[in-house]
Amino acid sequence: MSEKPIFHFEISERKIFLRLFDTFFVLLALSIVGIIFHFSYFRIDSQYWVWTVVLVVFFNFFATVFELYDLQKSSKFDSVFQNVILTTSLTVLFYILTPYITPSLPENRLQILFFFLSIAGILLLWRYAYIDLITSPRFYKRVLVVGDSFDIKLIADTLRNSDPNYSVIGYINTENEFEAGLEDEGLIRFKVEELSSVVGEYHINEVIVAHAHKRNLMITLYNQLNELLMRGFPIRDYFHVYEETTRRIPVDKVDKDFYRYFPFSRNNANQFYRLSSRIFDVLAGIVGICFGLLILPFILLGNLFANRGKLFYSQERIGKYGKTFKILKFRTMLRDAEMSGPQYAQKDDLRITPFGKFLRRSRIDEIPQFINVLKGEMSMIGPRPERPVFVKELSQAIPFYETRHVIKPGLTGWAQVMANYGTSHTDSLEKLQYDLYYIKHRGLFLDIDILLKTFSTIIFYRGQ
């Protein structure tokens, strides 16, 4: 290799990088403002270290909820601007409303404005610089795909959509068939013998090996891959890259070899994790039901005038190990909405009442399911429970669909916060991939991530 690959930040590195520098610049800006303008409301010193810790905790919580560390949104300044303002507003609001652990309100209320502007201003300046520098093509991960049978355009699109800094430069296909039109997509086809020279000439950061049918690659290619490996060059399997980048399992690609790529999470049998999850479910169920009772009068009025029918709606769903149970919801559809038989709810579904649409988008219709959580039929986090008729249909169309029933269904879950609302078999396949990823990797940190993303989903009024 004549030249070293261009420097690149991995996905996890960029998220940590953003979080650390956000915190650093916020504290730096407040320190400078305090020195120049004799800002007394917030000080960073050993005597008032709790103030700094609380600010950092509040900021990181709301920055996560408002998706400042979503790499797709972090590469677009309009999204960053909106999320920075929301994050700063909530951080400052909660900070001034907790005077027992934060400084008392200053006599000069303009200091609160300085406090807000210092945080928002430095974040916008730093994030603008990040977008201009770090997300520029010079820091893209430049990838070469090699193998004997694959859809290079699909691979390129999948990686690019999951990570805006991923750039598939070209491919080496050992089959004789030539895929026309890919040059128009910016994808260059190279010969097997060119692998070593291409890596240096095009500043390749990583070689991805993708071979769907498991036929033997050419010995020449194997030798060159081995030579690169001996030099310490990263060579990775496509399925592992796909899972890491998209955070879902490519179950539609691995076919009968699925279980090679899907070792079940050890937390599925971890007694401490299961006990702590159940305790959290019970506590969350109690809080959820109490909240539901508080807003119940408003729901009753809305249902009386807008829905004009029964308040609650129960439906049979498939739970853990394929056992059926009755799920409970606030009714959102017209009476006799399924006279013609079970069907998926569609976008702008005419069966959903206007008030029902509000209940769905705000997730208020799910509140009665806290009863299912308390009964142990559901968990707070897990795959969404589906109706028996759809489970039977999807199990015949999608491989390993019933695998999602090895754990309890959830009120929220990885698929619910990552995928679009399912209205077709294609959507169900995507959601299954996310569900299986959760079953494989479930644990405390992933659960926390899901809860934070659930807040984001509700706040940004996503789904239906």
XYZ file of C-alpha atoms in Angstrom:
464
model
C 0.000 0.000 0.000
C 1.606 3.216 -1.119
C -0.529 5.554 0.983
C -2.274 5.317 4.331
C -6.073 5.344 4.369
C -7.711 8.656 5.201
C -8.562 9.067 8.901
C -12.084 8.047 9.881
C -14.203 8.089 13.053
C -16.287 5.001 13.776
C -19.988 5.405 14.668
C -19.450 4.812 18.390
C -16.401 7.079 18.380
C -18.347 9.929 16.775
C -21.152 9.649 19.339
C -18.672 9.736 22.230
C -16.762 12.522 20.472
C -19.938 14.611 20.132
C -21.030 14.009 23.722
C -17.635 14.861 25.226
C -17.104 17.986 23.157
C -20.676 19.202 23.720
C -20.094 19.012 27.476
C -16.606 20.514 27.223
C -17.688 23.526 25.151
C -20.751 24.216 27.330
C -18.616 24.324 30.484
C -15.892 26.307 28.718
C -18.394 28.917 27.469
C -19.956 29.317 30.919
C -16.502 29.720 32.483
C -15.481 32.410 29.979
C -18.800 34.269 30.353
C -18.422 34.111 34.134
C -14.938 35.659 34.000
C -15.680 38.368 31.431
C -19.146 39.436 32.614
C -18.748 38.577 36.330
C -21.483 35.991 35.906
C -22.471 34.901 39.421
C -25.390 32.516 38.787
C -23.214 29.574 37.720
C -19.633 28.968 38.823
C -17.271 26.051 38.244
C -15.161 25.479 41.348
C -14.544 22.883 44.041
C -17.038 24.477 46.432
C -19.987 24.241 44.020
C -19.049 21.119 42.078
C -22.575 19.712 42.498
C -23.914 22.517 40.282
C -21.647 21.382 37.465
C -22.545 17.697 37.849
C -26.287 18.444 37.819
C -25.939 20.651 34.733
C -23.984 17.943 32.895
C -26.572 15.285 33.820
C -29.530 17.430 32.740
C -27.810 18.449 29.526
C -26.814 14.921 28.504
C -30.281 13.570 29.290
C -32.122 16.140 27.180
C -29.478 16.061 24.434
C -30.141 12.327 24.100
C -33.927 12.731 24.169
C -33.801 15.469 21.531
C -31.497 13.352 19.326
C -28.358 15.479 19.305
C -26.420 12.212 19.005
C -28.378 10.816 16.087
C -25.657 10.849 13.421
C -28.106 11.353 10.562
C -29.600 14.451 12.209
C -26.196 15.656 13.457
C -25.049 16.052 9.859
C -27.855 18.543 9.035
C -27.679 22.007 10.584
C -31.443 22.666 10.441
C -32.060 19.576 12.581
C -29.173 20.477 14.868
C -30.486 24.032 15.321
C -33.937 22.810 16.367
C -32.580 20.136 18.699
C -30.020 22.465 20.312
C -32.733 25.026 21.129
C -35.015 22.318 22.573
C -32.183 20.735 24.571
C -30.957 24.054 25.951
C -34.465 25.233 26.829
C -35.328 22.090 28.825
C -31.885 21.950 30.445
C -32.127 25.547 31.652
C -35.759 25.121 32.734
C -35.083 22.034 34.841
C -31.887 23.605 36.188
C -33.639 26.697 37.535
C -36.542 24.602 38.880
C -34.273 22.472 41.116
C -32.796 25.104 43.474
C -32.022 22.540 46.189
C -29.237 21.085 44.066
C -28.602 24.104 41.800
C -27.931 27.788 42.550
C -30.813 29.993 43.679
C -32.281 32.339 41.119
C -30.200 35.526 40.786
C -31.674 38.935 41.576
C -30.720 40.041 38.069
C -32.920 37.775 35.937
C -30.905 38.694 32.827
C -28.293 36.222 34.051
C -30.729 33.428 33.157
C -30.823 34.772 29.605
C -26.998 34.867 29.533
C -27.010 31.302 30.852
C -29.299 30.152 28.036
C -27.518 32.075 25.268
C -24.075 30.873 26.400
C -25.106 27.208 26.167
C -27.103 27.499 22.933
C -24.580 29.807 21.238
C -21.505 27.677 21.839
C -23.328 24.485 20.858
C -24.494 25.971 17.552
C -20.999 27.295 16.752
C -19.294 24.005 17.621
C -21.859 21.850 15.799
C -21.576 24.039 12.693
C -17.817 23.426 12.751
C -18.427 19.691 13.242
C -20.730 19.523 10.219
C -18.263 21.501 8.098
C -15.221 19.451 9.106
C -15.951 16.011 10.558
C -18.925 15.152 8.336
C -17.138 16.277 5.171
C -16.082 13.656 2.596
C -12.478 13.790 3.802
C -13.553 11.877 6.920
C -15.862 9.350 5.228
C -15.158 5.680 5.780
C -14.116 4.487 2.317
C -15.105 0.870 1.759
C -14.400 -1.786 -0.858
C -16.780 -4.764 -1.078
C -15.494 -8.122 -2.328
C -17.193 -11.469 -2.778
C -18.793 -13.899 -5.172
C -22.476 -13.034 -5.060
C -24.099 -9.896 -3.699
C -26.210 -6.856 -4.548
C -23.595 -4.101 -4.382
C -26.098 -1.270 -4.814
C -28.231 -2.599 -1.948
C -25.148 -2.904 0.270
C -24.032 0.639 -0.593
C -27.487 2.106 0.014
C -27.939 0.218 3.303
C -24.620 1.388 4.735
C -25.056 4.963 3.514
C -28.582 5.248 4.908
C -27.463 3.933 8.295
C -24.338 6.064 8.527
C -23.994 9.238 6.413
C -20.187 8.965 6.671
C -20.069 5.538 5.012
C -18.918 5.592 1.399
C -18.710 2.432 -0.725
C -16.104 3.262 -3.369
C -16.338 0.105 -5.427
C -16.486 -3.664 -5.497
C -14.742 -6.805 -6.676
C -17.167 -9.472 -7.857
C -15.474 -12.764 -8.667
C -18.446 -13.879 -10.760
C -18.245 -13.302 -14.499
C -21.538 -11.437 -14.688
C -21.111 -7.690 -15.135
C -23.571 -5.358 -13.428
C -24.230 -2.481 -15.810
C -25.120 1.029 -14.725
C -23.342 0.936 -11.378
C -20.744 3.480 -12.495
C -23.601 5.975 -12.643
C -24.111 5.267 -8.939
C -20.458 6.098 -8.259
C -19.556 2.425 -7.786
C -16.449 1.192 -9.577
C -15.857 -2.462 -10.443
C -12.254 -3.598 -9.967
C -10.467 -6.782 -10.974
C -9.351 -9.352 -8.422
C -5.694 -8.724 -9.219
C -6.108 -4.998 -8.436
C -7.127 -5.402 -4.772
C -3.828 -4.403 -3.132
C -3.237 -1.431 -5.417
C -6.860 -0.226 -5.120
C -6.627 -0.123 -1.314
C -3.708 2.290 -1.498
C -4.749 4.317 -4.538
C -8.324 4.977 -3.362
C -7.483 5.372 0.344
C -9.691 2.452 1.357
C -10.324 2.223 5.126
C -11.954 -1.206 5.190
C -12.614 -4.244 3.019
C -15.994 -5.931 3.469
C -16.369 -9.557 2.394
C -19.890 -10.385 1.227
C -20.685 -13.761 -0.280
C -24.308 -14.783 0.082
C -24.125 -18.290 -1.372
C -20.963 -19.374 0.444
C -19.229 -20.538 -2.687
C -15.444 -20.556 -2.616
C -13.792 -17.292 -3.493
C -10.934 -17.394 -5.943
C -7.597 -18.457 -4.434
C -5.983 -15.279 -5.814
C -8.444 -13.141 -3.892
C -7.953 -15.149 -0.721
C -4.181 -14.686 -0.944
C -4.515 -10.926 -1.367
C -6.991 -10.654 1.493
C -4.607 -12.644 3.676
C -1.724 -10.355 2.688
C -3.766 -7.276 3.713
C -4.728 -8.987 6.961
C -1.073 -9.683 7.769
C -0.412 -5.939 7.388
C -3.061 -5.173 9.983
C -5.619 -3.906 7.479
C -9.261 -4.279 8.637
C -11.241 -6.948 6.758
C -14.772 -7.640 7.987
C -17.745 -9.846 7.217
C -20.720 -8.029 5.702
C -23.259 -9.516 8.118
C -21.311 -8.212 11.105
C -20.938 -4.784 9.504
C -24.654 -4.714 8.669
C -25.612 -5.595 12.241
C -23.233 -3.062 13.771
C -24.180 -0.238 11.404
C -27.949 -0.706 11.150
C -28.371 -2.269 14.637
C -30.613 -5.000 13.302
C -30.182 -8.660 12.261
C -30.210 -9.378 8.480
C -32.449 -12.406 8.928
C -33.666 -12.235 5.320
C -30.070 -12.700 4.087
C -28.688 -15.462 6.305
C -31.411 -18.037 5.587
C -30.741 -21.457 7.176
C -27.465 -20.245 8.732
C -29.416 -17.790 10.890
C -28.398 -19.273 14.234
C -24.717 -18.805 13.435
C -25.351 -15.058 13.491
C -27.817 -15.049 16.361
C -26.427 -16.277 19.694
C -29.120 -15.408 22.229
C -28.270 -12.743 24.779
C -26.916 -14.132 28.023
C -29.263 -11.702 29.753
C -32.189 -13.888 28.673
C -31.034 -16.358 31.347
C -29.459 -13.800 33.721
C -31.511 -14.027 36.915
C -30.390 -10.649 38.236
C -31.273 -8.907 34.967
C -34.654 -10.643 34.818
C -35.435 -9.792 38.453
C -34.391 -6.141 38.058
C -36.423 -5.906 34.847
C -39.493 -7.270 36.641
C -39.057 -4.822 39.519
C -38.776 -1.986 37.012
C -41.891 -3.267 35.205
C -43.899 -3.265 38.447
C -42.757 0.225 39.458
C -43.329 1.604 35.956
C -46.732 -0.119 35.847
C -47.810 1.531 39.106
C -46.607 4.972 37.947
C -48.268 4.479 34.543
C -51.617 3.506 36.050
C -51.499 6.464 38.476
C -50.801 8.799 35.560
C -53.634 7.184 33.620
C -56.043 7.789 36.492
C -55.021 11.466 36.588
C -55.832 12.063 32.925
C -58.783 9.653 32.822
C -61.430 12.439 33.175
C -60.072 14.148 30.033
C -60.027 10.817 28.160
C -63.620 10.153 29.251
C -64.766 13.546 27.923
C -62.879 13.117 24.667
C -64.277 9.629 24.180
C -67.815 10.767 25.049
C -67.907 13.567 22.463
C -65.464 12.310 19.803
C -65.456 8.495 19.848
C -68.999 7.918 21.151
C -68.631 4.352 22.265
C -66.849 2.095 24.744
C -63.804 3.643 26.386
C -61.686 0.479 26.498
C -60.885 -2.014 23.796
C -59.420 -5.478 24.323
C -57.822 -7.676 21.716
C -56.133 -11.076 21.672
C -52.362 -10.968 21.201
C -49.492 -13.455 21.185
C -47.160 -13.282 24.175
C -44.096 -15.115 25.449
C -43.693 -18.686 24.170
C -46.680 -18.154 21.865
C -49.271 -17.939 24.654
C -52.246 -15.696 23.986
C -53.472 -12.914 26.277
C -55.904 -10.006 26.133
C -54.262 -6.636 25.551
C -56.079 -3.557 26.865
C -56.167 -0.175 25.099
C -58.206 2.997 24.919
C -60.452 2.670 21.865
C -59.282 4.769 18.915
C -61.356 3.404 16.032
C -64.972 3.575 14.963
C -67.305 0.870 16.180
C -67.402 -2.177 13.888
C -64.076 -1.079 12.377
C -63.232 -4.664 11.381
C -66.517 -5.929 10.026
C -64.669 -7.111 6.920
C -62.023 -8.934 8.984
C -58.650 -8.175 10.659
C -56.425 -5.695 8.828
C -53.405 -3.517 9.512
C -53.974 0.107 10.476
C -52.873 2.269 7.550
C -51.587 5.820 7.352
C -54.572 8.218 7.481
C -56.801 5.212 8.224
C -60.427 6.360 7.946
C -61.440 3.950 10.716
C -59.443 5.994 13.264
C -61.389 8.875 14.814
C -59.744 12.335 15.119
C -59.564 11.938 18.897
C -58.295 8.386 18.405
C -55.540 9.706 16.165
C -54.424 12.046 18.959
C -54.437 9.143 21.430
C -52.333 7.028 19.082
C -49.788 9.691 18.156
C -49.316 10.703 21.797
C -49.228 7.004 22.862
C -51.940 7.700 25.454
C -53.982 4.825 24.017
C -51.284 2.447 25.331
C -51.670 3.499 28.990
C -54.149 0.699 29.909
C -51.430 -1.788 28.926
C -49.659 -0.959 32.181
C -52.247 -3.366 33.621
C -50.870 -6.082 31.307
C -47.371 -5.152 32.521
C -48.389 -5.504 36.178
C -50.005 -8.878 35.446
C -46.727 -10.096 33.922
C -48.198 -10.643 30.452
C -46.025 -7.862 29.049
C -42.808 -6.096 29.933
C -41.977 -2.421 29.576
C -39.470 -3.266 26.828
C -39.734 -6.006 24.241
C -41.145 -6.868 20.806
C -44.610 -5.466 20.159
C -47.272 -8.179 20.681
C -49.057 -9.086 17.454
C -52.475 -10.575 16.750
C -52.678 -14.373 16.221
C -54.028 -14.072 12.683
C -51.116 -11.837 11.655
C -48.561 -14.009 13.489
C -49.740 -17.053 11.549
C -49.609 -15.138 8.269
C -46.200 -13.551 8.918
C -44.665 -16.788 10.222
C -45.388 -18.404 6.859
C -43.971 -15.464 4.888
C -40.975 -14.400 6.999
C -38.329 -16.868 8.249
C -37.808 -17.076 12.021
C -40.674 -14.682 12.743
C -41.816 -16.676 15.787
C -38.346 -16.314 17.337
C -39.475 -12.940 18.682
C -41.742 -14.801 21.127
C -38.840 -16.153 23.206
C -39.198 -13.099 25.496
C -42.161 -11.120 26.789
C -43.683 -8.564 24.429
C -43.181 -4.951 25.420
C -45.012 -1.672 25.767
C -42.111 -0.125 23.889
C -39.158 -1.736 22.160
C -36.215 -1.428 19.792
C -38.384 -1.934 16.700
C -40.965 0.610 17.909
C -38.383 3.392 18.288
C -36.251 2.535 15.241
C -38.686 1.383 12.530
C -41.748 2.886 10.925
C -45.236 1.743 11.838
C -45.779 -1.682 10.240
C -48.422 -1.786 7.521
C -47.029 -4.532 5.267
C -44.875 -7.666 5.189
C -41.855 -5.526 4.254
C -42.373 -3.341 7.324
C -42.864 -6.450 9.471
C -39.567 -7.885 8.191
C -37.740 -4.676 9.118
C -39.312 -4.659 12.578
C -38.398 -8.331 13.045
C -34.761 -7.498 12.299
C -34.802 -4.879 15.062
C -36.632 -7.212 17.474
C -34.047 -9.946 16.946
C -31.241 -7.453 17.465
C -32.802 -6.556 20.818
C -33.172 -10.205 21.843
C -29.529 -10.787 20.946
C -28.137 -7.696 22.692
C -30.700 -6.900 25.399
C -29.255 -5.468 28.559
C -29.336 -2.455 30.855
C -27.737 0.059 28.484
C -29.841 -0.949 25.486
C -32.968 -0.741 27.660
C -32.019 2.787 28.767
C -31.384 3.730 25.139
C -34.863 2.462 24.183
C -36.535 4.410 27.007
C -34.789 7.632 25.936
C -35.723 7.061 22.302
C -39.308 6.417 23.422
C -39.362 9.899 24.950
C -38.101 11.248 21.614
C -40.804 9.340 19.717
C -43.531 10.792 21.913
C -42.135 14.338 21.945
C -41.713 14.462 18.172
C -45.163 12.915 17.730
C -43.981 10.069 15.495
C -45.838 6.983 14.405
C -49.545 6.421 14.301
